[in-house]
XYZ file of C-alpha atoms in Angstrom:
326
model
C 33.615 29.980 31.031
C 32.997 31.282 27.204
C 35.513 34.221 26.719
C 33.616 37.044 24.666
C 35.058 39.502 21.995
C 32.486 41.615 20.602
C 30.203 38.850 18.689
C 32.960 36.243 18.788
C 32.951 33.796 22.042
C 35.755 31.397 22.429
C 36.466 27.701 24.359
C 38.895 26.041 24.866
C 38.885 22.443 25.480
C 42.112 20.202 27.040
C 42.932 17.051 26.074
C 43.284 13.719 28.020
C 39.160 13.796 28.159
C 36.179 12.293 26.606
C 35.482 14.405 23.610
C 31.927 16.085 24.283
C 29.153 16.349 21.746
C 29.884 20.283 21.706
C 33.469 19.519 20.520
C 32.883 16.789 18.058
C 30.140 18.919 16.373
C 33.383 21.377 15.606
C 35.509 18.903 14.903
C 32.941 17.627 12.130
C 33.198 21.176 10.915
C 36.776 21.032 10.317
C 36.491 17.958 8.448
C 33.754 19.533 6.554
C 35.824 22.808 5.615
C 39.143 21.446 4.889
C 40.393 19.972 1.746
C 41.044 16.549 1.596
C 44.971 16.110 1.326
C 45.224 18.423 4.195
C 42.762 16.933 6.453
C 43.529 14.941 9.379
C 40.912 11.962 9.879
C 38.336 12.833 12.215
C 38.970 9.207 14.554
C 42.601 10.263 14.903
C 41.786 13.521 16.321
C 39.309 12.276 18.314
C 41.484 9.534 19.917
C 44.424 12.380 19.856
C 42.182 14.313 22.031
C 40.930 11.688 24.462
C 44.868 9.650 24.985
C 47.790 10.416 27.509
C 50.415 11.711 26.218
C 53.495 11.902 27.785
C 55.869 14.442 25.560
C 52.166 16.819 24.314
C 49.731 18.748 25.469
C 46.595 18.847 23.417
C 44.359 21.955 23.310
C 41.282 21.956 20.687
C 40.189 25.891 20.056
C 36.368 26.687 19.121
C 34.696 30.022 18.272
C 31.521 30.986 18.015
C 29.968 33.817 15.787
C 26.480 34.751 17.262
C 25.790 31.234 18.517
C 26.722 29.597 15.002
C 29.717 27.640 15.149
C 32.277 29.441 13.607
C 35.916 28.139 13.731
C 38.681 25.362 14.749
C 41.594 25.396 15.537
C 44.183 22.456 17.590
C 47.273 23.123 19.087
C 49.715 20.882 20.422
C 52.090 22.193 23.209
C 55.644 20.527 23.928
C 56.192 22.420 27.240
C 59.839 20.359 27.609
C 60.882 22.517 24.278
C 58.795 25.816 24.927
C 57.318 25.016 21.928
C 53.171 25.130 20.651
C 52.666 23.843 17.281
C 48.673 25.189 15.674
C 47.825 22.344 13.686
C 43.754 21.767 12.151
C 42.564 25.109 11.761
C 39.507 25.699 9.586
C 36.438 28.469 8.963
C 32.593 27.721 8.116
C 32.244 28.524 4.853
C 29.165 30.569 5.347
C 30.826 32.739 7.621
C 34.092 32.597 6.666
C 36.392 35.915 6.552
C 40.087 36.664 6.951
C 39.215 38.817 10.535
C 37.741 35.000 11.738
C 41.134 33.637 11.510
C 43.296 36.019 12.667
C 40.643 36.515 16.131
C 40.777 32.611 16.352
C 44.698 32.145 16.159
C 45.136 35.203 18.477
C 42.951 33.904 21.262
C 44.513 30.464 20.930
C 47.919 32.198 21.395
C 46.974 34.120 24.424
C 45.306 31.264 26.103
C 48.245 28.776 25.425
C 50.822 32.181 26.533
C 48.314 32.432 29.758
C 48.198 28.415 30.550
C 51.505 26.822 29.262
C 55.600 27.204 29.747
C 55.727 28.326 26.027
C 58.033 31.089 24.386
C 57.714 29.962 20.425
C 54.736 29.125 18.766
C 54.544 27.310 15.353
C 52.145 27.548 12.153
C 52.937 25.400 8.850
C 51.437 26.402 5.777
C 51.302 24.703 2.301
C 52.808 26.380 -0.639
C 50.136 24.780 -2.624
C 46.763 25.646 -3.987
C 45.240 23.365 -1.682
C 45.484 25.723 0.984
C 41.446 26.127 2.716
C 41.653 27.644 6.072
C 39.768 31.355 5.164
C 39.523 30.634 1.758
C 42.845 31.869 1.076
C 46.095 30.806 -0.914
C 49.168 29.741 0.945
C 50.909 32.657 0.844
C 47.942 35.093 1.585
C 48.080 32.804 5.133
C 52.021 33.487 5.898
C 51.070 36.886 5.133
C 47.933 36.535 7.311
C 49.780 35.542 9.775
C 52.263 38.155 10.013
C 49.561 40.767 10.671
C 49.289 38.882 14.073
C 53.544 38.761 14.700
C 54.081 35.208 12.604
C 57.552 35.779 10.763
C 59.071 33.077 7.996
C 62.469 31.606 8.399
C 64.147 31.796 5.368
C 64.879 28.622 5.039
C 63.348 25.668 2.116
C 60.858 24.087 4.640
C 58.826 21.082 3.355
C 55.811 20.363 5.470
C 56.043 16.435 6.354
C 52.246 16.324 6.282
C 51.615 12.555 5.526
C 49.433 12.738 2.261
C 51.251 15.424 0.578
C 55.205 13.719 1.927
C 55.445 11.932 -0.978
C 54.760 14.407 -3.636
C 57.571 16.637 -4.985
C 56.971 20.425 -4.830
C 58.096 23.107 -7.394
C 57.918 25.639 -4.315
C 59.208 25.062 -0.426
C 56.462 25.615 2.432
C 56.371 28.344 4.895
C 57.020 27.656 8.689
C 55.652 30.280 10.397
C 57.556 31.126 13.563
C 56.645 34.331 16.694
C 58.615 34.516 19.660
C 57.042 35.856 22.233
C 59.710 37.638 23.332
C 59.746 39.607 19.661
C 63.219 38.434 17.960
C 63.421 38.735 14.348
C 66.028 36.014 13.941
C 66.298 32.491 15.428
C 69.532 30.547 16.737
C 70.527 27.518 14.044
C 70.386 25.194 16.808
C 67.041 26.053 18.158
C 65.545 26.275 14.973
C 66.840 22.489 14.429
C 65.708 21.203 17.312
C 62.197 22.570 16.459
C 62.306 20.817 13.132
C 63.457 17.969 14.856
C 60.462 17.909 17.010
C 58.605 18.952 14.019
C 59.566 15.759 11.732
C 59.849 12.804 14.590
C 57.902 13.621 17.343
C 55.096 15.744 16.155
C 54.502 13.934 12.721
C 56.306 10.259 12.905
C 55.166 9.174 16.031
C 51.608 10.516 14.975
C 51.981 7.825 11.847
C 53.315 5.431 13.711
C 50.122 5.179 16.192
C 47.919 5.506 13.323
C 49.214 3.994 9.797
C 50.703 0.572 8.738
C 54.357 -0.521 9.646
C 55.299 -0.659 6.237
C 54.043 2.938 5.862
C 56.014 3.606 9.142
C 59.020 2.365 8.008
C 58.711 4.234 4.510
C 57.549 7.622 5.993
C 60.891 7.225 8.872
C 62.997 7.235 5.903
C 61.392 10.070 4.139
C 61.545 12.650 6.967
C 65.518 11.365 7.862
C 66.206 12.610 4.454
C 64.548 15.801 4.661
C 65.760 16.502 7.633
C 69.423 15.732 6.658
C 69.111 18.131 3.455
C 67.588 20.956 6.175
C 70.638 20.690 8.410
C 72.831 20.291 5.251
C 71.098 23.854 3.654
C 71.879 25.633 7.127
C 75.435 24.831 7.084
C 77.861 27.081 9.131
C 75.049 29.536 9.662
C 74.849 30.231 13.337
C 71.787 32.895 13.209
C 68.497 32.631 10.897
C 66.340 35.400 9.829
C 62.963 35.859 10.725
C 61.373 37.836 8.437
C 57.924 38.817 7.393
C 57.804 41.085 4.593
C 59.407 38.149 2.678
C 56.062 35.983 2.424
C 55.720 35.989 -1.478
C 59.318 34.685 -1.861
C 59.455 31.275 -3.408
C 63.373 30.789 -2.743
C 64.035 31.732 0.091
C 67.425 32.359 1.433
C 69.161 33.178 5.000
C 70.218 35.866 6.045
C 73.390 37.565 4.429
C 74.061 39.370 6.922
C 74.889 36.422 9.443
C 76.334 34.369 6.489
C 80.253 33.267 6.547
C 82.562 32.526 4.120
C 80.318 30.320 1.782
C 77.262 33.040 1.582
C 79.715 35.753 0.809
C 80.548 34.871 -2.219
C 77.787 34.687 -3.439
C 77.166 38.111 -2.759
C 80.225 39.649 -3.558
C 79.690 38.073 -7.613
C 76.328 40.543 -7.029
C 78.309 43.186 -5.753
C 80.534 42.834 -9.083
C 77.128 42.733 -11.056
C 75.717 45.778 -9.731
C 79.195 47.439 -10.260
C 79.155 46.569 -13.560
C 75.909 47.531 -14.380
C 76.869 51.170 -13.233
C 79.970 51.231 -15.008
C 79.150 50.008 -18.728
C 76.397 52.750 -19.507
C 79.137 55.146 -18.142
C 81.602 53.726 -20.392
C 79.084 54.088 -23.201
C 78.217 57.758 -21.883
C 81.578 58.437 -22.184
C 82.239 57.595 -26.172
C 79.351 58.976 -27.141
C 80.758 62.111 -25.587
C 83.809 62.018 -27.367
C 81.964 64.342 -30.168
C 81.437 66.943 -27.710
C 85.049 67.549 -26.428
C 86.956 67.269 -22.903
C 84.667 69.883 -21.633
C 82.440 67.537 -21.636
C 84.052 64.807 -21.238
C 85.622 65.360 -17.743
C 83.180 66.469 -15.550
C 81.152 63.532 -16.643
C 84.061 61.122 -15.867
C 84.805 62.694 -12.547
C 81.225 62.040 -11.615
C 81.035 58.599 -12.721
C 84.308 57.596 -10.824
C 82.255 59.720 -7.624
C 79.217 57.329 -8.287
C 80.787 54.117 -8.540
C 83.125 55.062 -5.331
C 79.890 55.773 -3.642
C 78.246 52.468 -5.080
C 81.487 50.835 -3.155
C 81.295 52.266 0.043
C 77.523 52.441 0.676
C 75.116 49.307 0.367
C 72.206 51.119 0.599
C 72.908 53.889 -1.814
C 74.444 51.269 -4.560
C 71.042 49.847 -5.175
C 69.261 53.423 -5.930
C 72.159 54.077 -8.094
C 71.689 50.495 -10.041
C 68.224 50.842 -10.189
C 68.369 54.554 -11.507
C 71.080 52.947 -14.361
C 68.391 49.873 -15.000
C-alpha cells in the first residue's frame, strides 16, 4: 500500500518479478532525466529487475507528487555484507527540486532499514559536470546527501561506472557512506571489502551479463588496477574518516589523526611550516625594534618565545596564531 508524506506517496517494488506497466513508465522517466554517460540502459534494468539473483536483492523506489510521477530511485541490497548500494536515481524535470531527492533517498533508506539485514548504505556520485539527479553538480549531491547523514571517506574513489571507466579524471569521485549505527569513521578492512563488492560484484559481474567478452576481459583488468592503487593509497591505515563537512575537497586525504608513521611526517614538515611562519615576522619585529631600545625590545621577545611555546603545545591554538601572522 502507497506510503503518504504530505503530497509525496511512495512504492516500492521487489525484484525477481515481471516489471508492471506502473514501473516501466518510471523507469522510462529515469532514462528520460538522466544524462547519457550515466545512464544505465533501460533492457538491463528491466531484466535486472525481473532475474534471480543469488548474492542481490533488487528494490526499484517510485514517488509520486500529486499523482504525477515524480522520482526513481534503485537500490541493490547485499544482505551477506550488510550492505545497500542506491544506484539510478533521477527527478522529472518539471518538478524537480533538491527537497524531491532528499524525501526519495530517505524513504528508500527507511524501507530497506525496515525490510533488509542492512547496517551501511552506499551512494556514488560523479565528480563531473555530468552529474543530473536534481539538477545539481556533483558536489552539491555529496553535500545533499549529508543533510540526510551521508558522510565521504576520505579516500581518492573512482566510480567504475562502465562508460565513464575508461576516461581519466582531473578530480576523484565521492562514495558516500551512513552507518546506521552513526560512526564517523570506518574500519580499513570493511571499507575494502565494500569496494571490493563495489568493483567485482556490483559492477563486473553486471558487465559481464550484459557487454561483450572482449569488453569483459578489458573492464576485469581495469577495476583490478584500481582496486590495487585503493588498497595501495590506504596503506597501514587501520581507521578511515567519515566526514561530511569535507564535500568540496578535491584531494582528499585520511584521517591524521589515525595515521602512523608514514602520515606523520607529513604533518610534522606542516607543523615546521606553521612554526616558521610565526617565527620569521617575529624575527623581523624584532630588528625593526632595534631603533627603539631593550625596553622595547624584551617584552616583545618574551612574548614571541610565549607564542611560539603555545603554537607547540596546543594544535588548536597554533592555527589562530598562524592565521593571525598570515
Amino acid at each position: 500500500m502507497p506510503i503518504r508524506n504530505l503530497s509525496l506517496r511512495f512504492k516500492a517494488f521487489r525484484g525477481g518479478r515481471r516489471v508492471t506497466k506502473e514501473l516501466l513508465s518510471f523507469i522510462n522517466l529515469y532514462a528520460d532525466n538522466t544524462h547519457p554517460q550515466l545512464r544505465t540502459k533501460v533492457e538491463e534494468l528491466i531484466d535486472e529487475f525481473e532475474s534471480a539473483h543469488e548474492a542481490k536483492k533488487v528494490l526499484h523506489i517510485c514517488c509520486y507528487q500529486n499523482d504525477q510521477k515524480l522520482g526513481f530511485l534503485t537500490a541493490s541490497i547485499y544482505e551477506e555484507s550488510k550492505l545497500c548500494i542506491f544506484d539510478e536515481c533521477a527527478i522529472a524535470r518539471e518538478l524537480r527540486s533538491l527537497p524531491a531527492f532528499t524525501a526519495l533517498t530517505d524513504f528508500g533508506e527507511r524501507f530497506v532499514e525496515e525490510n533488509y539485514n542492512v547496517e551501511t548504505f552506499l551512494v556514488e556520485v560523479s565528480s563531473t559536470s555530468k552529474q543530473d539527479v536534481g539538477g545539481v553538480s556533483g558536489p552539491s549531491l555529496a553535500r545533499l546527501l549529508k543533510v540526510i547523514g551521508f558522510q565521504l571517506a576520505l579516500f581518492k574513489y573512482e566510480m567504475p561506472h562502465a562508460p565513464l571507466a575508461f576516461e581519466k579524471k582531473k578530480k576523484p569521485d565521492y562514495l558516500m557512506i551512513k552507518d546506521i549505527s552513526g560512526k564517523s569513521f570506518i574500519s580499513k578492512d570493511r571499507l575494502v571489502e565494500i569496494i571490493k563488492l563495489i568493483y567485482f560484484t556490483h559492477y563486473r559481474e553486471w558487465i559481464k551479463r550484459y557487454e561483450s567478452e572482449s569488453y569483459y576481459a578489458e573492464y576485469s583488468i581495469y577495476v583490478q588496477s584500481k582496486f590495487e592503487e585503493i588498497c595501495a593509497e590506504l596503506g597501514e591505515v587501520n581507521i578511515i574518516q567519515l566526514d561530511g563537512d569535507n564535500i568540496i575537497r578535491n584531494d582528499y586525504v585520511l584521517s591524521r589523526k589515525m595515521e602512523k608513521k608514514s602520515g606523520q611526517t607529513s604533518e610534522n614538515h606542516k607543523f615546521i611550516i606553521n612554526i616558521l611562519m610565526v617565527v620569521f615576522p617575529a624575527i623581523i619585529t624584532i630588528i625593526s625594534g632595534v631603533q627603539l631600545g631593550p625596553l622595547i625590545i624584551i617584552p616583545i621577545a618574551v612574548l614571541i618565545i610565549l607564542v611560539v611555546i603555545l603554537a607547540m603545545i596546543f594544535p588548536q591554538l597554533r592555527e589562530k596564531i598562524v592565521k593571525a601572522f598570515q
